[in-house]
Coordinates of C-alpha atoms and ligand atoms in Angstrom, one line a residue:
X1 CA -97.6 15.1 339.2
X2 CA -96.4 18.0 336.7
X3 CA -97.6 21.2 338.1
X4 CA -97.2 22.7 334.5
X5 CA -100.8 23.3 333.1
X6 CA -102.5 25.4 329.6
X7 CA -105.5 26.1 332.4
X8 CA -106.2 29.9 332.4
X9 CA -109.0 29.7 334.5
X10 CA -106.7 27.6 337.1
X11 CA -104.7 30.1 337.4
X12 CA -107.5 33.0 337.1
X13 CA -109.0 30.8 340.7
X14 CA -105.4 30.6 341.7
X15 CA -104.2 34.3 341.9
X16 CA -108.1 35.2 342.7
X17 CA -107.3 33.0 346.3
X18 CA -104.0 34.9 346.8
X19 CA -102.0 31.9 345.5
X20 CA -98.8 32.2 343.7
X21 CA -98.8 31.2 339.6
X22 CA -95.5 31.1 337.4
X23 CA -96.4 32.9 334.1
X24 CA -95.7 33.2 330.8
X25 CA -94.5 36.0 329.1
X26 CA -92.0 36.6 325.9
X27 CA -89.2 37.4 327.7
X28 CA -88.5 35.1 331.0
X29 CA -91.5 33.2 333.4
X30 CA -92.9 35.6 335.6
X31 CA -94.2 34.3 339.6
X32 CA -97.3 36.1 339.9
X33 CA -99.5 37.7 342.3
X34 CA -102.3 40.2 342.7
X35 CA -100.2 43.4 343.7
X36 CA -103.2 43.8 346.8
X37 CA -102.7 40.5 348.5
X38 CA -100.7 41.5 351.1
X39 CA -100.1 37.5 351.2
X40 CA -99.0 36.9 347.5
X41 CA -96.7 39.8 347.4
X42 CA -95.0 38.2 350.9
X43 CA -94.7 34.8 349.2
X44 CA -93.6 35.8 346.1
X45 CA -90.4 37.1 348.3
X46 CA -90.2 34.3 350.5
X47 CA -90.5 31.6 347.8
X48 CA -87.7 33.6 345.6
X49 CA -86.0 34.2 348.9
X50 CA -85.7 37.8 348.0
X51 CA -84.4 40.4 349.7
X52 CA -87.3 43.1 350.5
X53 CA -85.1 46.2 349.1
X54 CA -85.5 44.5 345.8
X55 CA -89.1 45.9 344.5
X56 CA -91.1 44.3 341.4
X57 CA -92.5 44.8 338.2
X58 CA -95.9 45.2 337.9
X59 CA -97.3 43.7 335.0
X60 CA -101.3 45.5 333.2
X61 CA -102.7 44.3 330.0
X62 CA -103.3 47.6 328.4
X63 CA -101.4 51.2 328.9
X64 CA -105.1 52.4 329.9
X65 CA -104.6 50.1 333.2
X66 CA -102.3 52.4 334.1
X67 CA -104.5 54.7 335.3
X68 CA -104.9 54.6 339.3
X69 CA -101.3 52.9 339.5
X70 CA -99.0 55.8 338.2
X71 CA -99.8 59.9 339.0
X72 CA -97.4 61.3 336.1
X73 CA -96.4 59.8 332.7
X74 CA -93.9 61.9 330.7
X75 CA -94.2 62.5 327.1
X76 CA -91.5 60.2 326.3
X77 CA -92.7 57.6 328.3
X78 CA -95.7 58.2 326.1
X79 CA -94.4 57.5 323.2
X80 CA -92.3 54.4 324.1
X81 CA -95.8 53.2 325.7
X82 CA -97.2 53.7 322.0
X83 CA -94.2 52.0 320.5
X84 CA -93.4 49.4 322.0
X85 CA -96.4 47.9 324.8
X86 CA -97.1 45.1 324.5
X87 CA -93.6 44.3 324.8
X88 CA -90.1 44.0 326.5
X89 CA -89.8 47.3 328.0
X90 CA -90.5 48.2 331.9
X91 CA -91.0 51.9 332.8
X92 CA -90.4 53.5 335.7
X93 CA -93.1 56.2 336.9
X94 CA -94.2 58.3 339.9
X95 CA -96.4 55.7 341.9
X96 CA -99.8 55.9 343.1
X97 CA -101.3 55.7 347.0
X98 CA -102.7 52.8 345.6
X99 CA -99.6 50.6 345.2
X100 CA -98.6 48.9 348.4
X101 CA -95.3 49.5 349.6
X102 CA -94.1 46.3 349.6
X103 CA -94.2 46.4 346.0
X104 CA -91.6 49.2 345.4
X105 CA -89.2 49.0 348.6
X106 CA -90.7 51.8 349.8
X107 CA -89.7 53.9 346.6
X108 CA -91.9 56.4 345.0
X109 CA -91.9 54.9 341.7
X110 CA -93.8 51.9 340.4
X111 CA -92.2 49.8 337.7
X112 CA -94.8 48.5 335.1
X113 CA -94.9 46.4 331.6
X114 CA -97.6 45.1 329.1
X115 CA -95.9 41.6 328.4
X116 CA -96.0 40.6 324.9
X117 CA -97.6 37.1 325.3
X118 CA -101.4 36.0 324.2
X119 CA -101.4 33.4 327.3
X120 CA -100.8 36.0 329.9
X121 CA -102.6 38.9 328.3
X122 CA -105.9 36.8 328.5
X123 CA -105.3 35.9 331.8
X124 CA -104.6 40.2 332.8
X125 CA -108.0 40.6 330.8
X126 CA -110.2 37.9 333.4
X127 CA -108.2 39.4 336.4
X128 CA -109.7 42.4 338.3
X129 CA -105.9 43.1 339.6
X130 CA -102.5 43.6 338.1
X131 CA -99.7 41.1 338.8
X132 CA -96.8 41.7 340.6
X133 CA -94.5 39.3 339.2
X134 CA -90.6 39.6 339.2
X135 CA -88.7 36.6 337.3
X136 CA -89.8 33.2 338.4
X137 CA -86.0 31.7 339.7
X138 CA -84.7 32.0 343.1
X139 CA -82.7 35.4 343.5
X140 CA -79.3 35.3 342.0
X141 CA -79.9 32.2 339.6
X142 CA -80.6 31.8 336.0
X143 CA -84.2 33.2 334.8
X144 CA -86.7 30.5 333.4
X145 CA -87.3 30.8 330.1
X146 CA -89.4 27.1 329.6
X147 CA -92.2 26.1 332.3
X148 CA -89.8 22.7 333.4
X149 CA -86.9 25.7 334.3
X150 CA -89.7 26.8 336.7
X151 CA -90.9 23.5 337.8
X152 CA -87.1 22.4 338.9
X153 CA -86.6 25.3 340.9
X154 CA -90.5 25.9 342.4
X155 CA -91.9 22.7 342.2
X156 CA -92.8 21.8 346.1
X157 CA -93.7 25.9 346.7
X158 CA -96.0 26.7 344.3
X159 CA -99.2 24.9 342.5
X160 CA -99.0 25.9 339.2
X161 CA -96.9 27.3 336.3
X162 CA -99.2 28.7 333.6
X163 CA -98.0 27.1 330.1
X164 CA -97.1 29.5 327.2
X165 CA -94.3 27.9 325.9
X166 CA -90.7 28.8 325.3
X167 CA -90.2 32.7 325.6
X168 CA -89.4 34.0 322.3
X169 CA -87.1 37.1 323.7
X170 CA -85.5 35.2 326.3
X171 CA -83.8 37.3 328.5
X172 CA -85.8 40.0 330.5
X173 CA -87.3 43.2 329.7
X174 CA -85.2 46.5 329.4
X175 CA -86.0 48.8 332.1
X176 CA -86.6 53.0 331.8
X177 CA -87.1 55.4 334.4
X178 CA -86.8 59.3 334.2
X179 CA -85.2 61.7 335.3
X180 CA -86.1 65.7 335.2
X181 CA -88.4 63.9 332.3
X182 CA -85.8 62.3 330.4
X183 CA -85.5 58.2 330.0
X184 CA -83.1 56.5 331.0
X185 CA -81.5 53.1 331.5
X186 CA -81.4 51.1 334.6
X187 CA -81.5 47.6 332.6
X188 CA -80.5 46.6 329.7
X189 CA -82.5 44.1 328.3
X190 CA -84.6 42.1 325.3
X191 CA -85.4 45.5 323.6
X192 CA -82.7 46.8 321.9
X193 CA -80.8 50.4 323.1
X194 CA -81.0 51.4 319.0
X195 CA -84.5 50.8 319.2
X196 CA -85.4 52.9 322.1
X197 CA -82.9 55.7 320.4
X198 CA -85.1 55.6 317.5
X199 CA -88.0 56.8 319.5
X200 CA -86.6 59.2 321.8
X201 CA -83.1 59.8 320.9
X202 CA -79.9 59.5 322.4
X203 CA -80.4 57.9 326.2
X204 CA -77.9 57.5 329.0
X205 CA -77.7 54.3 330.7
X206 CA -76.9 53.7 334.3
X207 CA -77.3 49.9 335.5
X208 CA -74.8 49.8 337.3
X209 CA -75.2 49.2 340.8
X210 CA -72.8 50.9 341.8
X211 CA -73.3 54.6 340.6
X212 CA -77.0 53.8 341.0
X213 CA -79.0 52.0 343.1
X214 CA -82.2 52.5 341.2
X215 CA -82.8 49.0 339.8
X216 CA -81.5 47.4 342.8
X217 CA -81.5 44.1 341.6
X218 CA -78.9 44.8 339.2
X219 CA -76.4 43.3 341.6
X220 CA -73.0 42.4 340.3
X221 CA -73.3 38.9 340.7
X222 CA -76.9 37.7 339.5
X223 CA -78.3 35.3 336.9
X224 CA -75.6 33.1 337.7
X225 CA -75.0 29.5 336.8
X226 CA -73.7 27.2 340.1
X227 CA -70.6 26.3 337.5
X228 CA -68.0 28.6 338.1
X229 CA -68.1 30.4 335.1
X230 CA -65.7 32.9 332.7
X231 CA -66.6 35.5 329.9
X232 CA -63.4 35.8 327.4
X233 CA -63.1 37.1 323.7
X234 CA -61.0 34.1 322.9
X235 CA -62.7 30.8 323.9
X236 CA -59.9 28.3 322.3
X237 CA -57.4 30.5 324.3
X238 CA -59.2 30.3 327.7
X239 CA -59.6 26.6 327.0
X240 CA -55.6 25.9 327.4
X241 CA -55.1 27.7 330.2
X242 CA -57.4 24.8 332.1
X243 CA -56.4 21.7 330.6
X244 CA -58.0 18.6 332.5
X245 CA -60.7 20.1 333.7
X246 CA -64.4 19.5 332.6
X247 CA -65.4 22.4 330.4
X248 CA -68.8 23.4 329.2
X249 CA -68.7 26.5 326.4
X250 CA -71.2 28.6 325.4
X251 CA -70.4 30.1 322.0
X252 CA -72.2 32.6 319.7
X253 CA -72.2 31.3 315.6
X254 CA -68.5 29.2 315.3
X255 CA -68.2 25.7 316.8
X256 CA -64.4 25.2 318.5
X257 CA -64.9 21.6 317.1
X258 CA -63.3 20.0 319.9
X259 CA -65.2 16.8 321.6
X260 CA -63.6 16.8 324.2
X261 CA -65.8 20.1 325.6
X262 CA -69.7 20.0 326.1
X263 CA -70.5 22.9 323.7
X264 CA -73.4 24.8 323.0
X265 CA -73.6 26.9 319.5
X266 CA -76.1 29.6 320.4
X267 CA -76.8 30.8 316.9
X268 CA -75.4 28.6 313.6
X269 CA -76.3 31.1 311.3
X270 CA -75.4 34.1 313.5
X271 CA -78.7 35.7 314.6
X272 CA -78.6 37.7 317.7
X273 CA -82.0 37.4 318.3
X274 CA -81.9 33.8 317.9
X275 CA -78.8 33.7 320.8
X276 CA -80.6 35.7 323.1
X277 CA -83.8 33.5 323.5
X278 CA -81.1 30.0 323.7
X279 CA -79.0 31.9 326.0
X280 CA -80.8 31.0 329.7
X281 CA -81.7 27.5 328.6
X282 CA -78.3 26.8 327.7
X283 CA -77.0 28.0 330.6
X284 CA -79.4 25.8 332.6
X285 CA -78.3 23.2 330.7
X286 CA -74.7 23.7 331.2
X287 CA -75.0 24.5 334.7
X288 CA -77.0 20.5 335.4
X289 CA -73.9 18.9 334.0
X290 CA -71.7 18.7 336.4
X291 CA -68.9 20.4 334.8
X292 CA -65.8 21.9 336.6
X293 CA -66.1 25.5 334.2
X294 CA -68.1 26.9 332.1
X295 CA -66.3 29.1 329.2
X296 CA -68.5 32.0 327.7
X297 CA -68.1 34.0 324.5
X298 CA -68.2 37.8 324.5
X299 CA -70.7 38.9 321.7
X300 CA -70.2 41.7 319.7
X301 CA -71.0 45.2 321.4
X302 CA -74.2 46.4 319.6
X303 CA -77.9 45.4 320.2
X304 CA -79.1 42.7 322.0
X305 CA -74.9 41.7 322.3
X306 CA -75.0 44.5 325.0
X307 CA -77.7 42.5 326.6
X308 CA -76.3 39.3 326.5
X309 CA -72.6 40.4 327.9
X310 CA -74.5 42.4 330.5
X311 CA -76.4 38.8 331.6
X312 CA -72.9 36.6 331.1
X313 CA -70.6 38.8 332.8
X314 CA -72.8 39.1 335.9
X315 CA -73.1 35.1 335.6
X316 CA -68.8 35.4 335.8
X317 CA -67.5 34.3 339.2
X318 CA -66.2 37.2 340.7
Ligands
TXA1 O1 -88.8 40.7 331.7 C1 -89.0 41.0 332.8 O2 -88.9 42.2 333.2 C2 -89.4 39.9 333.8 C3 -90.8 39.5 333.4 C4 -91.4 38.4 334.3 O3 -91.7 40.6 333.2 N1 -89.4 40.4 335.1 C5 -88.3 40.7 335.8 O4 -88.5 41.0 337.1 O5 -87.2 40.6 335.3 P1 -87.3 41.0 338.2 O6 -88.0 41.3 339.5 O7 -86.4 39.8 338.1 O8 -86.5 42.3 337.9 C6 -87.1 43.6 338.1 C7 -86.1 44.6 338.2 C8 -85.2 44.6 339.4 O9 -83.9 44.8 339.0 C9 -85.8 45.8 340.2 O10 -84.7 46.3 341.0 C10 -86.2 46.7 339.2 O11 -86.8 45.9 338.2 N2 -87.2 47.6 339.7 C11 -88.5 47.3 340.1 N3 -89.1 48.4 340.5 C12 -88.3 49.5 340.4 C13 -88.3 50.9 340.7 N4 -89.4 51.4 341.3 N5 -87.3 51.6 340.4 C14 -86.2 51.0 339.9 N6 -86.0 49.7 339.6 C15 -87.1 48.9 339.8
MG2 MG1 -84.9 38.6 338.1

């Protein structure tokens, strides 16, 4: 039997028991748990077989939630709070005694995000407890974008993935901490760099693991497909260099027109947006084909394209 389901108040009973539920939200599924089960928060890392260093978002309905979880909110995190929750922006603050350690690997900050989705908004509203919930995959894979990603991966660990649909941003939410008051960058993500400049001005950006271990999951080699897989400008070039084998290609707007490739076009008429919300279900797609390689497209270095060659070149074999 499908454990994909539209019940809220399933999954309001659910999390209210300390059970595990796979949730909606506009960028990628979410596994959820109340952030005080001691229980949930273990099995959310056992069943994602994550390592405990790793911490996770937690997610509020309302910036007024954030009262008890968080002791300090800068003015600039005020502002991007006003601008852009809900939404696909995470923010790092000063944690509360409140917030169980497991939570934030022991950090003093807190990670938290109003997700942009009605489904799991409602379901926030009937709970008495914020969810801890980092991406519903297990750690190092592609992140589900559609409940049946979740239910191949979680199906005989958890009861329930909470139905909203396909998630319109598709890849996951950019993350901000601060330093000395200031924003900055430790993902990059669904909501645009430009955007975020808008509203604060210029902002540095530091995901990479290694000059910062701040976001630690921002490992080198994550979101990956099984399929060995190769990020190139020039995805006719890269093609003849591995004649005979069976190649999958992942292109932005141009078909290569060959047939003898399994192709996916992210975007025909060459909407970014539209790419990145394909991207993670055409890499799942890719990835159950049983191809030798997978050959990806670079995308041009502005907006989300910064967020989607972040995802593909940590998807690269290495
Ligand atoms: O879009 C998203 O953010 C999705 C949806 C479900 O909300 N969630 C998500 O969670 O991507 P996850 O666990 O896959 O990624 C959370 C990232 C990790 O890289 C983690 O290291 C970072 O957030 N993070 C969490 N708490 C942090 C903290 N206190 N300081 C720095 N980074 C933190
Ligand atoms: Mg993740």
């Amino acid at each position: 039997m499908s454990i994909i389901s539209k019940d809220i108040q399933k999954a309001v009973a659910l999390l209210t028991n300390e059970q595990l539920v796979a949730i909606p939200t506009e960028t990628v599924y979410g596994l959820a748990g109340n952030i005080f089960s001691e229980k949930a928060i273990k099995s959310i890392f056992s069943t994602k077989k994550r390592p405990f260093f790793n911490p996770l978002i937690v997610h509020v309905p309302s910036v007024d939630s954030l009262e008890g979880i968080v002791t300090h909110i800068p003015e600039k995190a005020k502002l991007l709070a006003t601008a852009f929750w809900p939404g696909a922006m995470t923010l790092v603050l000063k944690k509360s005694k409140k917030i169980p350690d497991i939570i934030t690997a022991g950090k003093d900050t807190v990670a938290v995000r109003v997700p942009n989705h009605p489904v799991t908004l409602e379901l926030l509203r009937q709970l008495p407890f914020p969810l801890a919930a980092p991406s519903a995959n297990p750690f190092g894979s592609i992140s589900p974008t559609k409940p049946a990603h979740v239910e191949r991966y979680f199906k005989d660990d958890i009861q329930m993935v909470l139905d909203g649909g396909a998630c319109r941003n598709g890849i996951e939410s950019t993350i901000i901490g601060f330093e000395n008051e200031e924003p900055i960058i430790y993902r990059l993500g669904a909501l645009a760099l430009e955007e975020i400049e808008a509203v604060v001005g210029k902002i540095n950006i530091k995901n990479k693991e290694e000059i910062s271990p701040n976001a630690p999951g921002m490992l080198a080699r994550h979101y990956a497909p099984k399929t060995r897989t190769f990020l190139v400008d020039d995805v006719a070039s890269e093609v003849k260099k591995h004649l005979g084998k069976k190649i999958g290609i992942l292109v932005f707007k141009q078909s290569l027109e060959n047939t003898s490739l399994t192709e996916v076009v992210l975007s025909k008429n060459g909407s970014i947006q539209e790419a990145a919300s394909r991207l993670y279900d055409a890499m799942h797609t890719l990835d159950s084909k049983n191809l030798d390689i997978i050959i990806a497209e670079k995308f041009p270095e502005s907006g989300l394209g910064n967020s989607i060659n972040d995802r593909l070149q940590r998807a690269t074999f290495k």
